[in-house]
Each structure stands twice: as C-alpha cells, then as structure tokens.
Coordinates of C-alpha atoms in Angstrom, one line a residue:
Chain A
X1 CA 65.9 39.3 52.2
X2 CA 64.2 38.8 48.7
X3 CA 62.8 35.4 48.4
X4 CA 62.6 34.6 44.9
X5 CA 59.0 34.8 43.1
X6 CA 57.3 31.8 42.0
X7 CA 56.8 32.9 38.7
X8 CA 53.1 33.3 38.0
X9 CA 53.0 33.1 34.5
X10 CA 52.9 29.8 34.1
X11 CA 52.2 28.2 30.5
X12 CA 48.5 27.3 30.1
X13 CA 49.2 23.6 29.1
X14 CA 50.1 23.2 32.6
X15 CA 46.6 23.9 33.8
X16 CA 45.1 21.4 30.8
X17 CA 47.1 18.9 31.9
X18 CA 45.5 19.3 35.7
X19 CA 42.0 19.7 34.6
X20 CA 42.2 16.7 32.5
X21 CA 42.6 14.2 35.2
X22 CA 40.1 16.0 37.0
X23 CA 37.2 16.2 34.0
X24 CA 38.3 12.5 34.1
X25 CA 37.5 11.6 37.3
X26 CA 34.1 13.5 37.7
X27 CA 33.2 11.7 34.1
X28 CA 33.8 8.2 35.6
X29 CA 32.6 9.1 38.9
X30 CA 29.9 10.3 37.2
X31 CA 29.0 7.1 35.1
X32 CA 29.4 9.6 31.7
X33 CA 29.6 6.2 29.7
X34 CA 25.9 5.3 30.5
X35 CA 25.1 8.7 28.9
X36 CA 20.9 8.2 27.9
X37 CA 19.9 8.4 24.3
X38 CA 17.0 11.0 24.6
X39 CA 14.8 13.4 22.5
X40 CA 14.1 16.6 23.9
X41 CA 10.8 18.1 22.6
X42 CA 10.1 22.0 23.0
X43 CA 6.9 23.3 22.3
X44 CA 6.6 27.1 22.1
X45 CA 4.8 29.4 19.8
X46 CA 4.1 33.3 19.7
X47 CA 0.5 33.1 22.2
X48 CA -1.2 35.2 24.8
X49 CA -1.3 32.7 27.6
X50 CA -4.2 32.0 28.5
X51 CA -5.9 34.0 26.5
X52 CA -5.6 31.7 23.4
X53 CA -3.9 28.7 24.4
X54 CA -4.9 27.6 27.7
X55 CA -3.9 23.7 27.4
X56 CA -1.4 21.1 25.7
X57 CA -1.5 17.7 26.0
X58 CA 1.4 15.4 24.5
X59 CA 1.1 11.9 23.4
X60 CA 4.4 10.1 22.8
X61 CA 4.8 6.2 21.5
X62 CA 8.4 4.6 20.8
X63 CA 8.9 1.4 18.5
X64 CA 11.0 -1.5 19.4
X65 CA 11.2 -2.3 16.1
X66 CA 11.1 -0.5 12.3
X67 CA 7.8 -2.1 11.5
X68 CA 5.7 -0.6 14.3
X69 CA 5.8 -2.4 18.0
X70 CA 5.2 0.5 20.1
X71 CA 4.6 0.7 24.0
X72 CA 1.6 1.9 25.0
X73 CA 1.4 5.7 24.6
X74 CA 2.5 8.0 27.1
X75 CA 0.5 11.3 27.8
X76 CA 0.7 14.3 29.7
X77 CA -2.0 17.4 29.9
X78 CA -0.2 20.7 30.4
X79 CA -2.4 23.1 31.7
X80 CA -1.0 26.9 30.8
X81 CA -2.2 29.4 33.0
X82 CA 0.6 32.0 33.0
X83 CA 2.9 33.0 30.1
X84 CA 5.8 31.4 31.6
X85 CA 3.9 28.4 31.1
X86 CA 4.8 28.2 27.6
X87 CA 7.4 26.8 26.1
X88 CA 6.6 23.1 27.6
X89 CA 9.7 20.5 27.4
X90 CA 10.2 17.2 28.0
X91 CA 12.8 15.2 27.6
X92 CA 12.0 11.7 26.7
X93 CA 15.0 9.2 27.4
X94 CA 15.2 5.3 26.0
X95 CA 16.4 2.9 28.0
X96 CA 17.2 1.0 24.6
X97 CA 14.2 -1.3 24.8
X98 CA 12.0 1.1 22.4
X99 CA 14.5 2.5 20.7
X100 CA 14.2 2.0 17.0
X101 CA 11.7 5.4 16.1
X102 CA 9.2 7.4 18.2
X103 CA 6.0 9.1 17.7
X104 CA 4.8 12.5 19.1
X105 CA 1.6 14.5 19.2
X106 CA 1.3 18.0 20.3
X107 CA -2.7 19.1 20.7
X108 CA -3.0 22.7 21.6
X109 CA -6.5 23.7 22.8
X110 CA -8.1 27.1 23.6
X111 CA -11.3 26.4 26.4
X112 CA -11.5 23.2 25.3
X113 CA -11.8 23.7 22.0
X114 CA -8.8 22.2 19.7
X115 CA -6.6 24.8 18.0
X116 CA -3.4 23.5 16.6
X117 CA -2.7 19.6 16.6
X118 CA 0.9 18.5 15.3
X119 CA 2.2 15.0 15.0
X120 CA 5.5 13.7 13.8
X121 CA 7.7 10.5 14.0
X122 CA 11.4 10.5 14.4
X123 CA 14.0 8.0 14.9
X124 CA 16.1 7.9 18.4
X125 CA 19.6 9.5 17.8
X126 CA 22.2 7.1 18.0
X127 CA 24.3 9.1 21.0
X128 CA 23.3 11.8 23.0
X129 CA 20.0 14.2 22.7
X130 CA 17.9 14.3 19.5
X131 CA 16.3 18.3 19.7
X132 CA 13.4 18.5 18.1
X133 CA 11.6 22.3 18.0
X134 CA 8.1 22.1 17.8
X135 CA 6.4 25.7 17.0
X136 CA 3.3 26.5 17.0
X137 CA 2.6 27.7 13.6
X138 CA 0.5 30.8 14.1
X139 CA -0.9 30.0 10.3
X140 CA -2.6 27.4 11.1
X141 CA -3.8 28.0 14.5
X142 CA -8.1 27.3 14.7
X143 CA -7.3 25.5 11.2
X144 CA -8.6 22.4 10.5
X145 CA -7.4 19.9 8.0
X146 CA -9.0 17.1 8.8
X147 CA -8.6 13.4 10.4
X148 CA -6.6 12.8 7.5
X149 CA -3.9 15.4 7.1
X150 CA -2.0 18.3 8.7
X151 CA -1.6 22.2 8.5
X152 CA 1.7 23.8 8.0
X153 CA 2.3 27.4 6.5
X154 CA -1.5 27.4 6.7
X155 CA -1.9 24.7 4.1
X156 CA -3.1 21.0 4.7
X157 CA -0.9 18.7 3.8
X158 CA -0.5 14.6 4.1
X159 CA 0.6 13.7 7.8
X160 CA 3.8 11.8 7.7
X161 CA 2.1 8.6 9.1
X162 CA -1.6 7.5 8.7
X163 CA -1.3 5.0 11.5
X164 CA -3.2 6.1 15.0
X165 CA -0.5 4.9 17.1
X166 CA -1.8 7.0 20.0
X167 CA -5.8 5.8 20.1
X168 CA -5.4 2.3 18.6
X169 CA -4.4 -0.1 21.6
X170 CA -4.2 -2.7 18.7
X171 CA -0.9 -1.5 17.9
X172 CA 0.6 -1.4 21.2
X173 CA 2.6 -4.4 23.0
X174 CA 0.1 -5.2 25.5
X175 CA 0.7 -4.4 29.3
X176 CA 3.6 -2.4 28.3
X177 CA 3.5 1.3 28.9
X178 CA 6.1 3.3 27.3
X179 CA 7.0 5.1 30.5
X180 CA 9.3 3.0 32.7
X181 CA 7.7 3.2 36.0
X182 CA 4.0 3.1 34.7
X183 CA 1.3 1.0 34.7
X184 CA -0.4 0.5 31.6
X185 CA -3.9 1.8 32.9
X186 CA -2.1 5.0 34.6
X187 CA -0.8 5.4 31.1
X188 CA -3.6 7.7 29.4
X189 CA -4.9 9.7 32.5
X190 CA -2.0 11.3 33.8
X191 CA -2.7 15.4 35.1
X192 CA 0.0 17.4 34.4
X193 CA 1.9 19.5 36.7
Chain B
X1 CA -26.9 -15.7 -47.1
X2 CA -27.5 -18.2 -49.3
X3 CA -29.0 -20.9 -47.8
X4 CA -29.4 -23.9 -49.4
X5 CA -32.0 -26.4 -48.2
X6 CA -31.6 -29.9 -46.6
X7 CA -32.5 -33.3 -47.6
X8 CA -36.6 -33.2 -47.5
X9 CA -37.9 -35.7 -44.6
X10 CA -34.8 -34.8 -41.8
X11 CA -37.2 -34.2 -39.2
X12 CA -38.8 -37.3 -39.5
X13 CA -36.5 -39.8 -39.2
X14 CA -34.8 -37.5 -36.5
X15 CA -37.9 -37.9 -34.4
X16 CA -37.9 -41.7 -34.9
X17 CA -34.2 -41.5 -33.9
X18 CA -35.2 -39.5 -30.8
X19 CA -37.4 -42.1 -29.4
X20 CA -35.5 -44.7 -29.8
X21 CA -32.6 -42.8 -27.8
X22 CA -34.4 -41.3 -24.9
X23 CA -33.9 -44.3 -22.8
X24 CA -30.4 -44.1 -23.4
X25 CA -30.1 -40.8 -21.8
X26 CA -31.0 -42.0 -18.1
X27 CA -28.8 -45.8 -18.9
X28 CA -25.5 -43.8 -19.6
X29 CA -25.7 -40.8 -17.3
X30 CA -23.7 -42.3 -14.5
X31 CA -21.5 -38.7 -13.9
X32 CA -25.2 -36.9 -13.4
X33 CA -26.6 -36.4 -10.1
X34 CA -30.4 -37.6 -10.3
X35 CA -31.5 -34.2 -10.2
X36 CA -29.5 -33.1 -13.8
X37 CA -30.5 -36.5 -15.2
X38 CA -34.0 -35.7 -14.9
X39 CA -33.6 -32.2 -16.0
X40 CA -32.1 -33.3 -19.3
X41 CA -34.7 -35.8 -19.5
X42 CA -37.5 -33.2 -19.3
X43 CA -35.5 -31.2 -21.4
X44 CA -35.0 -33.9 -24.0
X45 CA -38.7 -34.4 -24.1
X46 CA -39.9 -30.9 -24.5
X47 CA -37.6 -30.7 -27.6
X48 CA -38.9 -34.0 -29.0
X49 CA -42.5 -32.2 -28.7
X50 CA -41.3 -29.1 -30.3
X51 CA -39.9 -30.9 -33.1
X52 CA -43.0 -32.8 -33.7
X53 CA -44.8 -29.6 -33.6
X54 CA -42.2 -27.9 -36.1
X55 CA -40.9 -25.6 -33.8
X56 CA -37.2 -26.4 -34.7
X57 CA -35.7 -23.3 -32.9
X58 CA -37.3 -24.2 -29.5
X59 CA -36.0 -28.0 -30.3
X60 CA -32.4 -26.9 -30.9
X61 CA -32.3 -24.7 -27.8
X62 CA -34.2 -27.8 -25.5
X63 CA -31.8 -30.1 -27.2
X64 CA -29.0 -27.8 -26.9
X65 CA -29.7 -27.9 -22.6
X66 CA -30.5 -31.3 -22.7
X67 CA -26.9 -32.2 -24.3
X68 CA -25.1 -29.9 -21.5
X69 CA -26.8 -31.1 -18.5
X70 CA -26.2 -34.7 -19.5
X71 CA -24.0 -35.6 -23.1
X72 CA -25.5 -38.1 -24.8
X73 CA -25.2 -39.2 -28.6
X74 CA -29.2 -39.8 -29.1
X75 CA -29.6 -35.8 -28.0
X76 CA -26.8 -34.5 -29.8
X77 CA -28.1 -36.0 -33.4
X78 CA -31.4 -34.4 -32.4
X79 CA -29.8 -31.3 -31.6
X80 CA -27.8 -31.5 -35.0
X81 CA -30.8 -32.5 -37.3
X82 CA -32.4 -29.6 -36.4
X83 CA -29.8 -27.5 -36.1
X84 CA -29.8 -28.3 -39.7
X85 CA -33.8 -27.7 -39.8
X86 CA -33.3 -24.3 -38.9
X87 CA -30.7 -23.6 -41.2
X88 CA -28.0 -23.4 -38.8
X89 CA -25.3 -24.6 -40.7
X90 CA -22.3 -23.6 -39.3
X91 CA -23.8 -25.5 -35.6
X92 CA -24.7 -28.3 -37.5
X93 CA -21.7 -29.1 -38.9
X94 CA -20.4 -28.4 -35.4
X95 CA -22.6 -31.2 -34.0
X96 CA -22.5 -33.8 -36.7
X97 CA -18.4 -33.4 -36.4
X98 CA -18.6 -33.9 -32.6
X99 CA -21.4 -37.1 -32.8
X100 CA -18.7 -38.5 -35.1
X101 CA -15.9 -37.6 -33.3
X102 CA -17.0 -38.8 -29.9
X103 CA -19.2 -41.3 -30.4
X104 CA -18.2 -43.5 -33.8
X105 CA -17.8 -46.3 -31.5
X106 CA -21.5 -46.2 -29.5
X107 CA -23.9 -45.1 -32.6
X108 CA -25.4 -47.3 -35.3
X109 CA -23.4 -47.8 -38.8
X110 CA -25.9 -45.8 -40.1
X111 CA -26.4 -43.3 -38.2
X112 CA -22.7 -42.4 -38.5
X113 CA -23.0 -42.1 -42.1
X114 CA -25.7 -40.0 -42.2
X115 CA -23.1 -38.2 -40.0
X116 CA -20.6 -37.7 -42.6
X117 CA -22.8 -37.6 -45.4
X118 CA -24.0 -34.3 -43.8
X119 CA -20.7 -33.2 -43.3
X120 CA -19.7 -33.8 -46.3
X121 CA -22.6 -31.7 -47.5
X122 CA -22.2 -28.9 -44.8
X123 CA -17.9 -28.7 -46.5
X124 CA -19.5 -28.0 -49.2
X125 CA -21.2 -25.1 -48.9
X126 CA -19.4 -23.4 -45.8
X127 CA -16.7 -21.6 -45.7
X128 CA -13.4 -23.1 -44.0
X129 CA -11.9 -19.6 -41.8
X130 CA -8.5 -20.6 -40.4
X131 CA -8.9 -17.7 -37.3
X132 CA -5.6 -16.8 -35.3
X133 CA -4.6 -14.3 -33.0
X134 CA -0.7 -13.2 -32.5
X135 CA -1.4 -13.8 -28.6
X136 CA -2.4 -17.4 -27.2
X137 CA -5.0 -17.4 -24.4
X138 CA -7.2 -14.2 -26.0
X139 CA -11.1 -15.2 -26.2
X140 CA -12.3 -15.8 -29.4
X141 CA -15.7 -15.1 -30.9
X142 CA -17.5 -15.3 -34.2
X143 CA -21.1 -12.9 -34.5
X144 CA -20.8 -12.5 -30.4
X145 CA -20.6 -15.8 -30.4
X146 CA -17.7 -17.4 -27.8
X147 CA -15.4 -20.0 -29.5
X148 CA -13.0 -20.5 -26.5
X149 CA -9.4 -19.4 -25.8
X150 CA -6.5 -19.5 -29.0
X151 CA -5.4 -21.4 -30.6
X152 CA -8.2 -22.8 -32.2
X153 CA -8.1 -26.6 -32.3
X154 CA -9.0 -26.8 -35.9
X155 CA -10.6 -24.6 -38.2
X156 CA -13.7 -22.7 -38.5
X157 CA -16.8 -23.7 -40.4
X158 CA -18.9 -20.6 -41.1
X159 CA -21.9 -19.8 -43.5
X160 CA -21.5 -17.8 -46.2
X161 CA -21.9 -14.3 -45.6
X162 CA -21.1 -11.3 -43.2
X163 CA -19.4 -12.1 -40.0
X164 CA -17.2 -10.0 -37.0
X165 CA -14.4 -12.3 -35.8
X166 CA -13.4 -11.3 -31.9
X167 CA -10.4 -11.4 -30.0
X168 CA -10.4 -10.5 -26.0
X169 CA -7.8 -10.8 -23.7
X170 CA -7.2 -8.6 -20.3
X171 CA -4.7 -5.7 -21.0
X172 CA -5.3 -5.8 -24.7
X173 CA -7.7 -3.6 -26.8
X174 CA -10.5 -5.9 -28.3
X175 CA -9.7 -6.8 -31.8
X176 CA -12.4 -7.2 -34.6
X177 CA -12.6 -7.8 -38.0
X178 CA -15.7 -8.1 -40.2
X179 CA -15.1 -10.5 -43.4
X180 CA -17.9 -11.3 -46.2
X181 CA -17.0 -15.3 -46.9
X182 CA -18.1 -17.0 -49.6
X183 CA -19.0 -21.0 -50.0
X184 CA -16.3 -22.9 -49.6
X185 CA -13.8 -20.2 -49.4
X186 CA -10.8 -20.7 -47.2
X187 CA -9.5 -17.3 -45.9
X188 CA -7.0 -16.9 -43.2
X189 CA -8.3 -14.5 -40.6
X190 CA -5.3 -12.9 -38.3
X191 CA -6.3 -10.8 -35.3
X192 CA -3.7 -8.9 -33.5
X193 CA -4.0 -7.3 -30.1
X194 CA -2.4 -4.5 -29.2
X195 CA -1.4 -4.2 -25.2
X196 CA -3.5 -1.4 -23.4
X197 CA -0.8 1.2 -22.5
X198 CA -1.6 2.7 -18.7
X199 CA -0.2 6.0 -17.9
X200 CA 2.7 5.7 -15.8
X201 CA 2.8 5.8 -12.0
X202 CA 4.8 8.5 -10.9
X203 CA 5.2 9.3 -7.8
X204 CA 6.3 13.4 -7.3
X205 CA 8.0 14.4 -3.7
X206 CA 7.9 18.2 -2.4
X207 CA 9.3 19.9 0.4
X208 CA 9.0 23.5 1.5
X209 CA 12.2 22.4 3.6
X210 CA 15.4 25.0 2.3
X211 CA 17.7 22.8 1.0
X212 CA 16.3 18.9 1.7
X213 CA 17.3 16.2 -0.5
X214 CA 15.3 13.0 -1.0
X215 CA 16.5 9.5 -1.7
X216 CA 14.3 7.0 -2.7
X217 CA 14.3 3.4 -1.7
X218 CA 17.8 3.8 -0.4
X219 CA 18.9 5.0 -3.9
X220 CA 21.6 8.4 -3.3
X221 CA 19.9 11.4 -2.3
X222 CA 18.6 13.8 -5.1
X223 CA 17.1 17.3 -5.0
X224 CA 13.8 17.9 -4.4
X225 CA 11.0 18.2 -5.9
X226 CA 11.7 14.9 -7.5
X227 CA 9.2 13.4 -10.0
X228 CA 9.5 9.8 -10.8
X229 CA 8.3 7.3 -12.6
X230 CA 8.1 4.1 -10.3
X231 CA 6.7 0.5 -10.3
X232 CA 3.4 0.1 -8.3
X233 CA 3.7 -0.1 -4.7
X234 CA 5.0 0.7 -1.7
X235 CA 8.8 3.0 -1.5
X236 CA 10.8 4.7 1.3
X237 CA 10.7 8.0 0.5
X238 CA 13.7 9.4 3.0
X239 CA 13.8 13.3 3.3
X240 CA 16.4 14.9 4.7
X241 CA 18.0 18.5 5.1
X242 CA 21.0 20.1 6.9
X243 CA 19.6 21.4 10.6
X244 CA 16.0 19.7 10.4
X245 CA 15.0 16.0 11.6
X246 CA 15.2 13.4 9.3
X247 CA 12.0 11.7 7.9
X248 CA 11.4 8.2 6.5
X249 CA 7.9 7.8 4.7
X250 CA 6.6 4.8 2.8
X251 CA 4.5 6.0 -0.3
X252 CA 2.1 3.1 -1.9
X253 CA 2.0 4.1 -5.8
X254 CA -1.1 3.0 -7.0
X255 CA -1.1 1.6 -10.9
X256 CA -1.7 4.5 -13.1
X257 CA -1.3 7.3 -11.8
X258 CA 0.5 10.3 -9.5
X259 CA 1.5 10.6 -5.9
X260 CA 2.4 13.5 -4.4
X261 CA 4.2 13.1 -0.9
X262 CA 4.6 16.5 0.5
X263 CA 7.1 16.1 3.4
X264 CA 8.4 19.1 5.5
X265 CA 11.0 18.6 8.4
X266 CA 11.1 19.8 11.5
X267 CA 14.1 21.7 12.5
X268 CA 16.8 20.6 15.0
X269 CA 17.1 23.0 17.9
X270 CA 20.4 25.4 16.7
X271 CA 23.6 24.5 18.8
X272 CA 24.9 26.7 22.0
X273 CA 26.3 29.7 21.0
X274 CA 30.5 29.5 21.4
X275 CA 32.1 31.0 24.4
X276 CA 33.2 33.9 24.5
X277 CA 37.1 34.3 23.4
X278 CA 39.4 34.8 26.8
X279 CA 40.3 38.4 27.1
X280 CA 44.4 38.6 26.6
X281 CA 46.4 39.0 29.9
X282 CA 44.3 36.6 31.8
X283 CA 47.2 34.8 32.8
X284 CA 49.0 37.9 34.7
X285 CA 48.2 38.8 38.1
X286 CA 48.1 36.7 41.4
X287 CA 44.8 35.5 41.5
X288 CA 44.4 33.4 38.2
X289 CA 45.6 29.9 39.4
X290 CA 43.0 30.8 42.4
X291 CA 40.2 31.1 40.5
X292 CA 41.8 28.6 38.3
X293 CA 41.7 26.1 41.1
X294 CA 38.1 27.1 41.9
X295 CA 36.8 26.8 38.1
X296 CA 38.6 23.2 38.1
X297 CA 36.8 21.7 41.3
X298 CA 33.4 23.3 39.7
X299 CA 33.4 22.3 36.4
X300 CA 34.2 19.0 37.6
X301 CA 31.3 18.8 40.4
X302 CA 28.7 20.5 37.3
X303 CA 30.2 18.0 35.1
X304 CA 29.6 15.1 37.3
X305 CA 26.1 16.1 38.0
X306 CA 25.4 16.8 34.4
X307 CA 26.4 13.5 33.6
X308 CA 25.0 11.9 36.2
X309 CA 22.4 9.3 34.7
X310 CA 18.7 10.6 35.4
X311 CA 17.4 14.2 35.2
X312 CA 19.4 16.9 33.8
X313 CA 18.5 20.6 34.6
X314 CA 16.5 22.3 31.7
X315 CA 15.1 19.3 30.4
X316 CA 11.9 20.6 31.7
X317 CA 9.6 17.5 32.0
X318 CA 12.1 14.2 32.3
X319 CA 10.2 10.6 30.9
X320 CA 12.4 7.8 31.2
X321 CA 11.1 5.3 27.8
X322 CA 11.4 1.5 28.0

C-alpha cells in the first residue's frame, strides 16, 4: 500500500517561524542585551616581518568625561617575529565607566629604533563595535615629524590632540587603571604575548 | 616765542617767601611718612639755594619734587615764581591757578593777590587752546608733555608759538596735530582717533578625507576646505565623512591671524561582504529540513556563544575598559 507523502516542499516561512523562537532563545540565553560597547583596533601595514618592523607597542586611555578624566593608560608591547604576526587586534570593550572618548597610540619600531608612531582619539560608539583601521602608512615609515605633530601621506601635519594623555600621570584619575582587572602599577609594564 | 619779561625783583621776595614757609612744610605733612617729609624738606632747601644762586631751572625742578613728595602752599609759590623766572609761562600759570585754587583759604591776603595778579598777567599773553578728542579716556599731551586722560577739566594755557597736541589711547592710531598759537588766541583744537583695524582671525580647515564635511561649533556641516572668519578663541571643529571615524577638535584662534587645522579621518573597517544568494531548488529533495534542523541548532549554539558577554573569536587581543 502507498502511504501518502508528506509533502516536502514546504513554504519557507514555516522554517522562519521555527528558527525565530530558537535565535530567541540562544539571544536570551545568551544575555545578547548586555551586548559590550567596544572598539576594535587593527593594525596592519604592507612590512617584511621582521625585517622592518620587529615591534608595536599600544597605548590606550578612555575619558569618563568630555573634558579629559582618563584612567590610567593601558599598554601592551607586541613583539612581531613572524609575518603572521602582523595585523595586531585588540578589542577594547567599556564597561560604561570610561565611556565618553578614547585615546590610542600605535608605535611601530624596527631594532629598537622608532619607525612609524600614530595617535588618534575617538569617541565610544553608542551600540555595538566601533572599527577603527589603523595602517601603517608606508609614506611615512622612518619619518619624523616631530613631538609636536604627525605624518600622513608622508607630510607632517598637526596631531588631533596636543595633550600627552599616555606619559602625563597628571591627567589620569589616580589608582585607576583603564584595564578592569589591573593594578595601576602593572599598568605600564605589561609584555605582550 | 615771544617772551615777555616778569615783574623785576620776583625772585627776591620769592626767596623771603620761601623762608618764611619751610617750617610749614614739616607742620602740615601729616599724610607723609617721615622718610618723604624729609625728602621734600632736603628738596625744598636745595631749591631755595639754587634760587639764591640764580639757578632757576634747578629751583623749579627741586621745587617741582619737593611739591610731589609733600604738597605744600609755601613750595608751590616757590615753584610758580620761578617757573615764571625761567620763562615758563604756560607752568606758571599752571601753579599760580592751583596755589589759588587749593589754597585761598591757608595763604596770606597778599600772597593770593600776587596770585591773581600773575594770572591775570599770564591770560594775557597766553594763548587759551580748548583741546578735545572725539574719544573720552585717550592720553593727552602738549610738546611730549602728559596732560592726563580726556576730557580736559578746563582749558589749556599755552605760550605763544609752535606746539604738537597728542592724543593716545590703546587700539587707536596716535593722533597729532601741530598748531602755531598766538597771544591770547583761543583756538579750538579737535583730535580724532581712528581705531587700529587688526586683520581678521580666520581660522581655515583641510582634509585630505574624500568627501568630509566640517561643522563648526555645532553650526550644520559644510564642505571642506572651509575658511572662516571667527572671534578669538577656542571652537569645535567636528570633521566627519561617510566610512571614516568621526573627529572632534578644539582650535584656539589667536587675535589676528590664521589657523589652519588639517584633520584627516581614519577609516571605519568596510562591512562583511553579503551572503551569497541561495541557489534556486534548495527547497526540493529529502534532505533539506535535515540540514535545516542542523543549521537551526548551530546557528543558535554560534549565536549564543557570539553573544555571550566576554571574548569573541577574532577580536585578537580582548581588554575589558572600566
């Protein structure tokens, strides 16, 4: 006897309206709502590693407030000693203390010797994950602009902020590093991986 | 100049007049500390000596010292007899005015009319300068000579002859004027000062960034470059472009002046390609709602872990900030 097929094409609302419950569930399982604020930095730049760039070290500050009340800077020495070294990311998350701008530096060095430096400010993006692409602009690699400005294009131009938010302790809330789990003191002599 | 001569005799009875006073001058300096009093008292003596020795410029200047360190009316008809002996006429009228003026009620009856007697012969040969300026406060001066600030109290009593009137006021161009006055004329001298005009400050913002647009101090966003001119001071300069990071930057604008704020912004990573488009028949066959199933339960395990608060695959590095 012929049993009668199920038919298999079945409309493909059918299977939204089952995944839909489902994505649900995993979301609220998965605390979705609590969802991180974050900036994701990715350094990467056309270089023979380690030929030319054999280290990066990354400085990062966040303000609590627009003025300037920053937590005491957070660093981290990448040493690169294989191309797949290179791009370095980090992903810097607020837990909404620090969260009204934040302050990077990127120093590339070559045997110790400073090559490319980059520094920028940017506010924390209201949801989600801020990306922020930071090449390393071949023009001005070995170029030297100064304390007082920056190279892009291979031309020296003014740096978006004068402040030294990443050497003066004066301008950091004191005892507070900007990494959660830190001490202030293991703050500024972190090894990288 | 023509100068005309005074009565013969002035210095002596001047000197006689001198004596008399110099006690006065330590009996009514009450406002002077002891040190000043006996400044103007040394002063006050060396004039009397230079007088006597017919040295009547050294007398006016001791005099002239004595009178500031401590006012008294003894040294200030010494000072404006031989300001007269010297031919200073336009001072001496100065002096015998003030004698008169602040100290009709302390002198002797005759010494105040010797006062006005030589002010009435002073009018007569001076020349009476009603000096204005069209802005109040300026600094006025007569032959480098400072007057004090406008309006003048009254007018000015100056000798015959050449003289450069002076107006000086911060922000204004110096006025001067030369005038040639005759005895007893009565000209009206009018100085006018004209602002000092300070090139703008401007403040000019470029960007290399394709397409950014620039709004300054919150005002709608404009293309750039932008050139403006701006009060002195501190503005947001807010740059910001379709694809690249936002940037706020304040620019102090200095008085006078350009600014250039060259701001380029650093791009925002591009977005995740889109997926690929289902193939068409998908849907026929026995295995779809298998695999169906299957891509349900994942996507709702990598969904959960993805979400999951903490570290998220290919973050790289993972810093959790306060």
């Amino acid at each position: 006897m012929n049993r009668p097929r199920r038919p298999l094409h079945a409309p493909r609302g059918r299977l939204l309206l089952a995944l839909g419950p489902l994505l649900a569930a995993a979301a609220l399982l998965s605390g979705c709502s609590e969802t991180r604020r974050s900036i994701h930095v990715r350094i990467d730049g056309a270089l023979q590693i380690p030929a030319e760039a054999d280290r990066i070290e990354v400085w990062f500050v966040a303000s609590r407030t627009d003025e300037g009340n920053l937590c005491g800077a957070w660093r981290r020495r990448f040493e690169l000693l294989r191309p797949e070294d290179l791009p370095v990311s980090i992903t810097f998350q607020t837990d909404g203390v620090y969260d009204a701008w934040a302050a990077f530096l990127v120093v590339v060095s070559r045997q110790g010797e400073e090559m490319y430096r980059y520094r920028n400010r940017t506010t924390w993006p209201t949801e989600g994950r801020l990306e922020v692409a930071v090449t390393i602009d071949l023009a001005c690699y070995g170029m030297d602009c100064g304390p007082d400005m920056q190279c892009f294009a291979g031309e020296c131009h003014d740096l978006p902020f004068v402040e030294d938010y990443f050497g003066d302790h004066s301008l950091w809330d004191p005892g507070v590093p900007c990494e959660a789990q830190a001490e202030l003191q293991d703050v500024t002599e972190q090894d990288g991986d | 100049m023509t100068s005309r001569p005074l009565a013969s005799g002035a210095a002596a009875p001047a000197l006689s007049v001198a004596a008399a006073l110099v006690l006065s001058v330590a009996a009514s300096a009450a406002a002077q500390t002891p040190e000043q009093q006996a400044e103007a008292r040394r002063l006050f003596e060396r004039g009397v000596q230079a007088a006597a020795a017919g040295d009547y410029a050294a007398a006016v200047l001791a005099f002239s010292r004595s009178h500031e360190l401590c006012p008294q009316p003894g040294t200030l008809k010494n000072l404006a007899v031989y300001q007269d002996q010297s031919a200073r006429f336009t001072e001496a009228y100065l002096s015998w005015s003030e004698l008169v003026r602040r100290y009709a009620d302390v002198v002797s009856e005759a010494t105040l009319a010797e006062a006005r007697q030589r002010i009435a012969d002073l009018e007569a040969i001076l020349a009476r300068v009603e000096l204005t300026v069209d802005v109040p406060g300026a600094a006025l001066f007569v032959d480098g000579r400072e007057l004090g600030p406008s309006p003048l109290p009254e007018p000015l009593m100056l000798e015959a002859g050449p003289h450069v009137f002076e107006a000086r006021l911060e922000g204004y161009e110096p006025s001067r004027v030369s005038r040639h006055l005759a005895e007893r004329a009565n000209p009206a001298v009018v100085l006018r000062l004209t602002p000092i005009v300070a090139p703008p400050s401007v403040l000019r913002v470029e960007s290399r960034t394709v397409g950014a647009t620039v709004s300054l101090d919150g005002a709608p966003p404009e293309a750039v470059p932008l050139v403006r001119e701006v009060e002195p001071g501190t503005h947001q300069v807010r740059l910001e472009a379709p694809g690249y990071i936002g940037e706020t930057r304040e620019v102090t604008v200095p008085e006078s002046g350009e600014v250039v704020a060259a701001m380029d912004l650093a791009p925002v990573a591009p977005p995740p390609p889109p997926p690929p488009e289902e193939p068409a028949g998908f849907w026929d066959g026995p295995w779809p709602w298998v695999i169906a199933g299957a891509l349900v339960v994942g996507a709702a395990v990598t969904t959960g872990i993805l979400l999951w608060p903490g570290d998220q695959p290919d973050d790289g590095l993972v810093v959790r900030i306060r």
